[in-house]
Coordinates of C-alpha atoms and ligand atoms in Angstrom, one line a residue:
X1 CA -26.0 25.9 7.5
X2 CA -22.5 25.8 7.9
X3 CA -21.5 22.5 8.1
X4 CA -18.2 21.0 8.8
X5 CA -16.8 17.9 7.0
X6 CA -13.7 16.0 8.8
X7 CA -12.2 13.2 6.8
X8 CA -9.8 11.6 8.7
X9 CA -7.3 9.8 6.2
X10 CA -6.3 11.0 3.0
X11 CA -5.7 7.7 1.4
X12 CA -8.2 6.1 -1.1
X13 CA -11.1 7.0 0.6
X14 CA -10.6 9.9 1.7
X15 CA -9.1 11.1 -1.6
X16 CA -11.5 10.0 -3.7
X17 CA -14.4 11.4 -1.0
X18 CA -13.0 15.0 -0.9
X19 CA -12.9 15.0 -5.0
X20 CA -16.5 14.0 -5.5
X21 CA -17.8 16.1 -2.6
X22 CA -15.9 19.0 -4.3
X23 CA -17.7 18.8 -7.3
X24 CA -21.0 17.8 -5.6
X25 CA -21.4 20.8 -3.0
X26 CA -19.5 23.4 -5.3
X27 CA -21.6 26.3 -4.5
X28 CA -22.5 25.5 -0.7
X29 CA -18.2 25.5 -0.2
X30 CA -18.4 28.7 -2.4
X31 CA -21.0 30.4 -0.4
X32 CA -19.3 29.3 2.9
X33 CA -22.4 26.9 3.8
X34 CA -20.1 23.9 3.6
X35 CA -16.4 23.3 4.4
X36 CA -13.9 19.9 4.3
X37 CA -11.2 19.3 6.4
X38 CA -8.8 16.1 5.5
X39 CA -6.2 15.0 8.4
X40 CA -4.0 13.0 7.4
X41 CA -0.1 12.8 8.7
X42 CA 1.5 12.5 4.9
X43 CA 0.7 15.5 2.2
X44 CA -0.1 12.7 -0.6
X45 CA -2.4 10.0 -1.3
X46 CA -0.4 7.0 -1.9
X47 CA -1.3 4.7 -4.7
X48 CA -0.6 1.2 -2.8
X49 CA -0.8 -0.8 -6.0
X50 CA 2.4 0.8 -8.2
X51 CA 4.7 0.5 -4.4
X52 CA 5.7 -2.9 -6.4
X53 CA 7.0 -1.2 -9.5
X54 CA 8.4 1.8 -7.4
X55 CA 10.3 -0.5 -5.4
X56 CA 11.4 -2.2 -8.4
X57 CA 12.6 1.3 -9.8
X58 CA 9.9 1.3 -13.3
X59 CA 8.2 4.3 -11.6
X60 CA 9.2 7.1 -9.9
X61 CA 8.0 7.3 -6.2
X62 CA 6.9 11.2 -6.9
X63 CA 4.7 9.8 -9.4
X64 CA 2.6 7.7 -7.5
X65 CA 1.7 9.6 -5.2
X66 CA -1.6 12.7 -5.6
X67 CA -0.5 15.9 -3.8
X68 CA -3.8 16.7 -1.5
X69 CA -3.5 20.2 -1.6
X70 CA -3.4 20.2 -5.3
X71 CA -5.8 17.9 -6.3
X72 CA -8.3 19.5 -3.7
X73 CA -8.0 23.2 -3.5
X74 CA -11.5 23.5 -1.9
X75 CA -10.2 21.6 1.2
X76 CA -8.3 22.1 3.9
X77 CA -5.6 19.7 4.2
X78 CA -4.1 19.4 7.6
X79 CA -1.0 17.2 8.6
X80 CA -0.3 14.9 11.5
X81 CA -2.9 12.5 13.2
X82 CA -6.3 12.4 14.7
X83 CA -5.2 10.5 18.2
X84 CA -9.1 10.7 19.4
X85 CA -12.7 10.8 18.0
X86 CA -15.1 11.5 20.4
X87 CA -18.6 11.0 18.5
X88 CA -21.0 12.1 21.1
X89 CA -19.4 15.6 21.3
X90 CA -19.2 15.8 17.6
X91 CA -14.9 16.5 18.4
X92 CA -11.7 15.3 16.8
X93 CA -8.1 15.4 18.7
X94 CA -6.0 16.6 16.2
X95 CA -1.7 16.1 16.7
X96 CA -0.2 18.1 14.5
X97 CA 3.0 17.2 13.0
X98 CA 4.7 19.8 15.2
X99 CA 3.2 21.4 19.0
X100 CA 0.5 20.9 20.7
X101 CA -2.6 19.1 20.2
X102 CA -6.2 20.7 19.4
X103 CA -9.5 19.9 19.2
X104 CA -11.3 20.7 16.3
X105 CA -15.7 20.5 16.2
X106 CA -17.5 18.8 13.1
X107 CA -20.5 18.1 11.6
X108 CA -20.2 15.1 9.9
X109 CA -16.8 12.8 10.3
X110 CA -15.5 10.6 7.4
X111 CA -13.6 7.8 8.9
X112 CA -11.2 6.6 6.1
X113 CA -7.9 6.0 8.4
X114 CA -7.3 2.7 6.7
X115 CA -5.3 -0.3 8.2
X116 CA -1.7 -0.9 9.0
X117 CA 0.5 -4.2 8.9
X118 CA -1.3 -7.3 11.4
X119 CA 2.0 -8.1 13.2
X120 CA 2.9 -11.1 16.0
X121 CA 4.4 -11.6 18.5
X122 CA 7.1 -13.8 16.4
X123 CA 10.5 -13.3 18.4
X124 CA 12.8 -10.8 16.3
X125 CA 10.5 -9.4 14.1
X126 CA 10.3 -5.6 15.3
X127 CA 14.2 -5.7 15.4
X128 CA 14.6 -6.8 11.7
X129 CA 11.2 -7.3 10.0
X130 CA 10.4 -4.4 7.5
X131 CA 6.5 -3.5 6.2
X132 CA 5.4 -2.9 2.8
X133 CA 2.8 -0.5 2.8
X134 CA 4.3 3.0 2.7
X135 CA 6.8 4.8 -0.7
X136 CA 9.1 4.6 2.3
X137 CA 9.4 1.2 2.9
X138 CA 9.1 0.4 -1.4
X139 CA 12.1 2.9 -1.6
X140 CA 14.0 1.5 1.2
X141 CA 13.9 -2.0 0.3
X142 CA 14.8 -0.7 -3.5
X143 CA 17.7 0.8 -1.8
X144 CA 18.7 -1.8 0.6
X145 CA 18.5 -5.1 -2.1
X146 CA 20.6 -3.0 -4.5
X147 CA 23.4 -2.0 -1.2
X148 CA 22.9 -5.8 -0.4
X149 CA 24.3 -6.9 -4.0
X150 CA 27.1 -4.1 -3.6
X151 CA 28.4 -5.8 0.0
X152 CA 28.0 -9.5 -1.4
X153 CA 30.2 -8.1 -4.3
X154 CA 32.5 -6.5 -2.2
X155 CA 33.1 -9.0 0.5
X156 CA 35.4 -12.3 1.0
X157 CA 33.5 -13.7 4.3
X158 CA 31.0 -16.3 2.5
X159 CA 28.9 -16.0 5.3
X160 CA 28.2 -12.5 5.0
X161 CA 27.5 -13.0 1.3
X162 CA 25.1 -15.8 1.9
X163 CA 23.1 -13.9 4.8
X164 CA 23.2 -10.3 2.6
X165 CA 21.9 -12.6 -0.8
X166 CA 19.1 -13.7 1.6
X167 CA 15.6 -12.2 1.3
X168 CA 12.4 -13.4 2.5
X169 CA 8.6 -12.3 2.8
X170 CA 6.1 -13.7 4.9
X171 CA 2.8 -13.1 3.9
X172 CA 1.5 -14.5 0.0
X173 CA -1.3 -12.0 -0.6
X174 CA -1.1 -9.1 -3.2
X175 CA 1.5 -7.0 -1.1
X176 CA 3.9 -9.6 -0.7
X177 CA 3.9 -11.7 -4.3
X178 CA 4.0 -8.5 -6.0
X179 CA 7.1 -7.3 -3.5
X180 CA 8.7 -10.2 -3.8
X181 CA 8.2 -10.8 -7.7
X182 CA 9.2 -7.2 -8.6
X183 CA 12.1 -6.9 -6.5
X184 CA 13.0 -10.7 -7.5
X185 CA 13.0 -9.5 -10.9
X186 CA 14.6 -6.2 -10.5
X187 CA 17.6 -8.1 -8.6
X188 CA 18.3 -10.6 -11.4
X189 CA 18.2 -7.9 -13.9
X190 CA 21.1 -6.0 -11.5
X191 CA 23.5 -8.9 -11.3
X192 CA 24.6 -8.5 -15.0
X193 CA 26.7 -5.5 -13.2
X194 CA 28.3 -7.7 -10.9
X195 CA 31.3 -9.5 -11.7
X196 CA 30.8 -12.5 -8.8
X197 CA 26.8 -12.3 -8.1
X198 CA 24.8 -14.7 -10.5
X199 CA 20.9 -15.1 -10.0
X200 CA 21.1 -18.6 -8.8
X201 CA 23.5 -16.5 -6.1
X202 CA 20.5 -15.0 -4.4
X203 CA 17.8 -16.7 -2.5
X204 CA 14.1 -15.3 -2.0
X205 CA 11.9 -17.2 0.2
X206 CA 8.2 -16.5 0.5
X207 CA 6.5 -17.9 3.8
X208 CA 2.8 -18.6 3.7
X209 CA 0.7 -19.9 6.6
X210 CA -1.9 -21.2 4.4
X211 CA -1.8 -23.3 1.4
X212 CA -1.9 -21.0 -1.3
X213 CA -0.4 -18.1 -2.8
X214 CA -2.7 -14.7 -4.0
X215 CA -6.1 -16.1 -3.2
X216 CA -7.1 -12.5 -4.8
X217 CA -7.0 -14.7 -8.4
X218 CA -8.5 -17.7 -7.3
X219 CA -7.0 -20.9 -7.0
X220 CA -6.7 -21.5 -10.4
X221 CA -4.3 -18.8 -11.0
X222 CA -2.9 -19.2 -7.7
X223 CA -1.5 -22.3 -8.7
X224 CA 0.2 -21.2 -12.0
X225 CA 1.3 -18.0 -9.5
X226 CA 3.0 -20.7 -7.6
X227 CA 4.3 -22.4 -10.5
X228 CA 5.8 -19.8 -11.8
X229 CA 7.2 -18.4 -8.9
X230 CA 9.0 -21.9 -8.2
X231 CA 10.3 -21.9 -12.1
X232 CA 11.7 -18.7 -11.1
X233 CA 13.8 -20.3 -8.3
X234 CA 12.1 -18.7 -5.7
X235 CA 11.3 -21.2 -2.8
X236 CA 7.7 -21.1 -1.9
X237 CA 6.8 -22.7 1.2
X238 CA 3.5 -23.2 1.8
X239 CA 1.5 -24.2 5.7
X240 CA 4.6 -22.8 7.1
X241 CA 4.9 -20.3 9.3
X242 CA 7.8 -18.1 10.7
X243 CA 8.5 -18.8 14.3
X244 CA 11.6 -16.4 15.0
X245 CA 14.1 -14.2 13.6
X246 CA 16.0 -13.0 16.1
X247 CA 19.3 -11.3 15.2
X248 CA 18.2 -12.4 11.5
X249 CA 18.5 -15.9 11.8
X250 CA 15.3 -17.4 10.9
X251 CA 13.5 -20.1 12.1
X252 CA 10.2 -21.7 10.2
X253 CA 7.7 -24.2 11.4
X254 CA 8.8 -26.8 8.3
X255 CA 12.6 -27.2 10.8
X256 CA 14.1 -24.3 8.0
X257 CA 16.5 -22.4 9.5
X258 CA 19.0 -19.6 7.7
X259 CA 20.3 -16.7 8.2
X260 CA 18.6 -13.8 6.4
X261 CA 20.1 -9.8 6.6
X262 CA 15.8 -8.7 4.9
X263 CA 12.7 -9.6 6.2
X264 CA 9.6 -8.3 4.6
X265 CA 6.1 -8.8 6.7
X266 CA 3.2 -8.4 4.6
X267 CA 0.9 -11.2 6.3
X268 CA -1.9 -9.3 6.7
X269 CA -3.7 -6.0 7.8
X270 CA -5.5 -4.6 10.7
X271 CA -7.7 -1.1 11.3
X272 CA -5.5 2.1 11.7
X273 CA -5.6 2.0 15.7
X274 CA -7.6 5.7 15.6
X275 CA -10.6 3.0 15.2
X276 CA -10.0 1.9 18.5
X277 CA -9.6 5.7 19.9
X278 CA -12.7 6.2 19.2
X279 CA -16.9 6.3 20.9
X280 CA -18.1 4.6 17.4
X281 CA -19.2 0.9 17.8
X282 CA -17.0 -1.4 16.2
X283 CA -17.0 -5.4 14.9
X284 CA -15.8 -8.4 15.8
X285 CA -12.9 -7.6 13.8
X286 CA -11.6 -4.4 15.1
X287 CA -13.4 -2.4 12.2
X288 CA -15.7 0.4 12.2
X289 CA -19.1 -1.4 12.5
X290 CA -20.9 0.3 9.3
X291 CA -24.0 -0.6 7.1
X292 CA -24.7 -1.2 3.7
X293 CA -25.4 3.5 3.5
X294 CA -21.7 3.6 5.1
X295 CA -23.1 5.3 7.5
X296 CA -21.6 4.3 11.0
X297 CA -24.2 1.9 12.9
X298 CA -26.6 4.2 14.7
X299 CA -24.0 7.2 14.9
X300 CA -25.6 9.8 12.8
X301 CA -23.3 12.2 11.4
X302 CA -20.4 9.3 10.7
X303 CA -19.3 7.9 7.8
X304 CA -16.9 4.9 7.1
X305 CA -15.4 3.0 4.2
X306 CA -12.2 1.1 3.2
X307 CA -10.1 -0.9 5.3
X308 CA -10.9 0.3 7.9
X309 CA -15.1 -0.2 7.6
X310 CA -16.1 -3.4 8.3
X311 CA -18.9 -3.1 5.1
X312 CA -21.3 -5.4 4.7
X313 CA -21.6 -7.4 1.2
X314 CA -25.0 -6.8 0.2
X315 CA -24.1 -8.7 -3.3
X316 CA -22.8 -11.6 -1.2
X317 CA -25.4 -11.8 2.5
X318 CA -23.4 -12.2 5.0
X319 CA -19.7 -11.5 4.0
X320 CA -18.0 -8.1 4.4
X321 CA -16.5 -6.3 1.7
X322 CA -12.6 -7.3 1.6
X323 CA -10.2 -4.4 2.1
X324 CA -9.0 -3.4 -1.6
X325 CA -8.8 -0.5 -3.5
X326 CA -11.2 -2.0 -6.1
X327 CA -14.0 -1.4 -3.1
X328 CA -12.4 1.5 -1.9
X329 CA -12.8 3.8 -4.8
X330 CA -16.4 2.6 -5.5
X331 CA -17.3 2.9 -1.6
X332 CA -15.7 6.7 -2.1
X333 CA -18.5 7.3 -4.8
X334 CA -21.5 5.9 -2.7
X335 CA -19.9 7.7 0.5
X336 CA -20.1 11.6 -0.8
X337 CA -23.1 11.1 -2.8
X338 CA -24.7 9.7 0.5
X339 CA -23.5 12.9 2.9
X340 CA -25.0 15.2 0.5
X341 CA -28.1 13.2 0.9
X342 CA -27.3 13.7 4.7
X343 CA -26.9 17.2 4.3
X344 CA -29.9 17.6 2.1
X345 CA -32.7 15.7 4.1
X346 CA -32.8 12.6 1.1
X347 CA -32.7 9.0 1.7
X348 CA -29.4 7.0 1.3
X349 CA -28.8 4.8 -0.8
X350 CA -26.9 1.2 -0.2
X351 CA -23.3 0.6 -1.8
X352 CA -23.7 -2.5 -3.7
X353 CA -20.2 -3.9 -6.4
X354 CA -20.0 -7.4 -7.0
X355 CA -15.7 -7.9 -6.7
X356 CA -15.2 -8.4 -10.2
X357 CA -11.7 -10.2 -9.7
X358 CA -8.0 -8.8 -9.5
X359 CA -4.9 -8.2 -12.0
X360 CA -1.2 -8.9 -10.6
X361 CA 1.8 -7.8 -11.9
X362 CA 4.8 -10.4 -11.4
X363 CA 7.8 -8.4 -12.4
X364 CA 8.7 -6.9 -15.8
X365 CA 6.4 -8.3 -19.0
X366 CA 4.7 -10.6 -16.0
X367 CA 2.0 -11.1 -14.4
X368 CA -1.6 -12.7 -13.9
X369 CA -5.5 -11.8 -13.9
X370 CA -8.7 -13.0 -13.3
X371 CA -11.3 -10.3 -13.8
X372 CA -14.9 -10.8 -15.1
X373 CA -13.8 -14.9 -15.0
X374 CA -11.2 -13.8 -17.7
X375 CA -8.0 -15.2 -16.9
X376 CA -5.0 -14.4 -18.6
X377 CA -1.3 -14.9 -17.8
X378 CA 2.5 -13.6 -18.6
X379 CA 2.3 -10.7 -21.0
X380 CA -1.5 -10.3 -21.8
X381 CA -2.0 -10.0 -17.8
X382 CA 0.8 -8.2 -17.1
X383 CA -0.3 -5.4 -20.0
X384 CA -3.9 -5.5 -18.1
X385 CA -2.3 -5.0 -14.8
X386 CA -0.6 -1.4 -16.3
X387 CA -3.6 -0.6 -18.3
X388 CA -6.0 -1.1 -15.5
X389 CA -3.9 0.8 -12.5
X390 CA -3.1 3.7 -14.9
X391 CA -6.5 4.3 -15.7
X392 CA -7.1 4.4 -11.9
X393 CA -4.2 6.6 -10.6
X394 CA -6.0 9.8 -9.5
X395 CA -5.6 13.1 -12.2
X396 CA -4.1 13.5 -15.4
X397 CA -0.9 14.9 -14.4
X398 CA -0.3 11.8 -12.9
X399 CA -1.3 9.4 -15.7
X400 CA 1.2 11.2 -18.2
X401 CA 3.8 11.0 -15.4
X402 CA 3.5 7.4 -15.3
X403 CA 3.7 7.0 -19.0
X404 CA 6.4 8.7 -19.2
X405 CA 8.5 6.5 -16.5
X406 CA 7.1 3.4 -18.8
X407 CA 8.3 4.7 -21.9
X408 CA 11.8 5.7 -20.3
X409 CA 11.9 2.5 -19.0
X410 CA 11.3 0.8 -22.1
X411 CA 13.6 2.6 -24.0
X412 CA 17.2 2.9 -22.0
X413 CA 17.6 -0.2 -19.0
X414 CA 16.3 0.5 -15.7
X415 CA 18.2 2.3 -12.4
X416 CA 19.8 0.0 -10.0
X417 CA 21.5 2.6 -8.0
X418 CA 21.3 2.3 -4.2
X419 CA 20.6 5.6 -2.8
X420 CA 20.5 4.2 0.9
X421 CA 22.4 7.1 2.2
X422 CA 19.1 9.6 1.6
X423 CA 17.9 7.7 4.9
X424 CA 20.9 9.4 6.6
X425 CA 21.8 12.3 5.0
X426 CA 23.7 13.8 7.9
X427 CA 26.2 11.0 8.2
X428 CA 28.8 13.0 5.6
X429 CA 28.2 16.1 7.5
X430 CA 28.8 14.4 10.9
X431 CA 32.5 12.3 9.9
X432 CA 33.5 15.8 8.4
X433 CA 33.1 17.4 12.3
X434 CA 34.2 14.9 13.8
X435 CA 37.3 15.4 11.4
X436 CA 37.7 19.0 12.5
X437 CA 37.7 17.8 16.5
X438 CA 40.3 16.0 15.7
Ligands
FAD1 C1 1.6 -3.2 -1.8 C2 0.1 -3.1 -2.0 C3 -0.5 -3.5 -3.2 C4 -1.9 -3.4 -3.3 N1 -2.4 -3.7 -4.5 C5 -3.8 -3.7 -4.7 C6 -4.4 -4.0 -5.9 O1 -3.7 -4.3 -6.9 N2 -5.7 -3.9 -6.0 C7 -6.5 -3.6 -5.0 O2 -7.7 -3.5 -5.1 N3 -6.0 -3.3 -3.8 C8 -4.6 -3.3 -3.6 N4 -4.1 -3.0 -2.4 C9 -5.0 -2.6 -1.2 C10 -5.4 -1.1 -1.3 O3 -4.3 -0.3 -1.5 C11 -6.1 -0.7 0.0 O4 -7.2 -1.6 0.2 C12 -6.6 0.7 0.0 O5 -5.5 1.6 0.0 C13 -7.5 1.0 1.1 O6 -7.9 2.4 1.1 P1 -8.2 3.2 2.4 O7 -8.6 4.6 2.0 O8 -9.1 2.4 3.3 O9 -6.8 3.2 3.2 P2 -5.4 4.0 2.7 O10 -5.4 4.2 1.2 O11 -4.3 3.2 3.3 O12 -5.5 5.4 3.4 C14 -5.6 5.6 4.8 C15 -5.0 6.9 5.1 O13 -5.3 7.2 6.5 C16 -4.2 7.9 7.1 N5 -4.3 7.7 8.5 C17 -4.1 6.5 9.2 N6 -4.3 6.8 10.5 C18 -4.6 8.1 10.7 C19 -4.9 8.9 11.8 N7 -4.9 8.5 13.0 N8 -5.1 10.3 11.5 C20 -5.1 10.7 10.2 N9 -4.9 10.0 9.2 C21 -4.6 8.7 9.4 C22 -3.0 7.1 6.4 O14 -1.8 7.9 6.5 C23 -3.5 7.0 5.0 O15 -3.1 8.0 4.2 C24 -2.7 -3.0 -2.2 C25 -2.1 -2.7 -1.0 C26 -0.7 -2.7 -0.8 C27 -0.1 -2.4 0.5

């Protein structure tokens, strides 16, 4: 046999696949019987959970990221996008980040594309709103409430101070209370290097359609989230929803209305759309319709998982897993085993993890857990949070990294540059021709 492997996403599934089936089928990739191709348009697996504390400058952005090609030396990594996957011919459209696109055959496909931001059609929000799901979007918010400070400093219009002090996220899951908590924190922290900006100078607002906040630590600790956030100063508002934000002046269902120069949309996800290019049958939701094997429904050959995989709960009847990285992982595990088994002629076996509960990290020294029905809160929780991610950040080298930024960060106070002008790096170069013209 010579069999081909396509994972298409080199996020948490896919990453996590690709290492296991690399130790698993060591001598079939040796002896050429078996090869593994991961598409995916960034070089890195992203570790979603640190973008909070990269964003709030404790961690390096290199550091939370896993290098494909070094991490998996037995596979071939290719970069850019699979724009097609067409099942019944066993064939993948592949876009490279440059040229032409290709096809490219396979035996077996992994589909591990993930999900991207569930947006509205909310007047505004594709001119201003901002996502929080890449290093890019951590960093450039970093950069952007740290420039915002420097123009409130700097200017005499009030107006312009209030709108640039003005930051709001829609969306109270895990993405957007940790974004808002770190960067909250990390903001408060920089005004001690600003002569005219005082905390109670900048307003965060966090905009939730429902009627909690981080339903991912039950409503117990959702409340004391919310308490804590509203201690904070931050205004919470809760069966609210944003109705437009045109030009940056936002409007909310509650009658609110401000103007705002940062808008972060984190209320909710939906399947990478390569779901919908695709033969494979999918669910009510949008998501890839797999069983309890991960095997895609009555597609033999495919494979799903993650947020993308609409996987059913065989520990709950009836529900689906939810999309987290605590499922992710383990549905990496079950997936590789289970293609060897493919491979091999064995039966499958059925992914089965009861969600044992989530950790949240709430700025600096702060956060809040519920795992195993343990529920802790400020320090203890926010000690758990580290402890727990670091122990799950793929390789060593990467674990010793993020020590490292910890300990820094501990010992000497934390960055609060702006490097904003890395997003255009060829303005200098531009005014200086434009000089010479002259
Ligand atoms: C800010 C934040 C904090 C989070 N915190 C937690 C937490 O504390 N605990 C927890 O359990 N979960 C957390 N999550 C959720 C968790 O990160 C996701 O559930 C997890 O990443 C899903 O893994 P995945 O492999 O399905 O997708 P991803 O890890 O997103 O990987 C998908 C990959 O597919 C690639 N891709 C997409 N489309 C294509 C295409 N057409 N062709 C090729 N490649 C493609 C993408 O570039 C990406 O690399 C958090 C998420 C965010 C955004």
């Amino acid at each position: 046999m010579n069999k081909h492997i396509v994972i298409v996403g080199g996020g948490y599934v896919g990453l996590y696949t690709a290492l296991r089936l690399q130790r698993k089928l060591r001598s079939e990739l040796r002896g050429g019987e078996a090869r593994i191709t991961i598409i995916d348009p960034q070089s890195y697996m992203t570790y979603q959970p640190f973008l909070p504390e990269a964003a709030a400058g404790n961690l390096s952005p290199r550091h939370m990221v896993a290098p494909l090609r070094r991490v998996l030396p037995q596979a071939h990594i290719l970069n850019g996008t699979v724009t097609k996957v067409d099942h019944a011919g066993r064939v993948v459209t592949f876009q490279p980040a440059e040229g032409e696109p290709r096809e490219i055959a396979y035996d077996v496909i992994v589909m591990a594309a993930g999900s991207i931001s569930r947006t509205l059609p909310i007047p505004g929000l594709t001119d201003i709103g901002i996502g929080f799901k890449t290093v890019g979007e951590a960093i450039a918010l970093r950069n952007r409430v740290l420039h915002l400070l420097d123009v409130a400093e700097s200017t005499e219009d009030p107006e312009v101070r209030r709108r640039a002090l003005t930051f709001v996220v829609v969306g109270a899951g895990f993405a957007g209370v940790e974004a808002l908590a770190e960067l909250e924190d990390m903001a408060k922290h920089s005004t001690r290097y600003y002569r005219n900006i005082k905390p109670s100078d900048i307003r965060w607002v966090l905009v939730e359609a429902t009627n909690r906040v981080l339903p991912e630590v039950g409503p117990e600790m959702g409340r004391w989230t919310l308490e804590q956030l509203r201690e904070r100063g931050i205004e919470v508002k809760l069966d609210t929803r944003l109705e437009s934000c045109v030009g940056g002046h936002v409007v909310l269902s509650d009658g609110t209305e401000f103007d705002a120069e940062t808008l972060v949309w984190t209320a909710g996800v939906k399947p990478s759309p390569v779901v919908g290019d695709s033969d494979l049958p999918l669910d009510e939701r949008g998501r890839i319709k797999t069983t309890a094997m991960l095997t895609v429904a009555g597609s033999p050959g495919a494979f799903a998982a993650g947020d993308a995989a609409g996987v059913p709960d065989v520990t709950n009847p009836g529900q689906y897993c939810a999309p987290n990285a605590q499922h992710a992982v383990r549905q990496a595990k079950v997936l590789a085993d289970n293609i060897v088994r493919h491979l091999r002629g064995e039966e499958l076996v059925d992914y089965r993890h009861k969600y044992v509960g989530s950790v949240a990290g709430l700025g600096l020294h702060q956060g809040v857990a519920n795992v195993y029905g343990v529920k802790l809160r400020g320090f203890p929780a926010w000690f758990m949070h580290r402890t727990y991610h670091l122990s799950r950040v793929p390789t060593l080298n990467r674990k010793v990294r993020v020590v490292v930024d910890w300990t820094l960060a501990l010992f000497f106070k934390r960055e609060t540059i702006s490097l904003g002008e890395m997003e255009h790096p060829r303005d200098g170069f531009r005014a200086a021709v434009a000089t010479t013209r002259r």
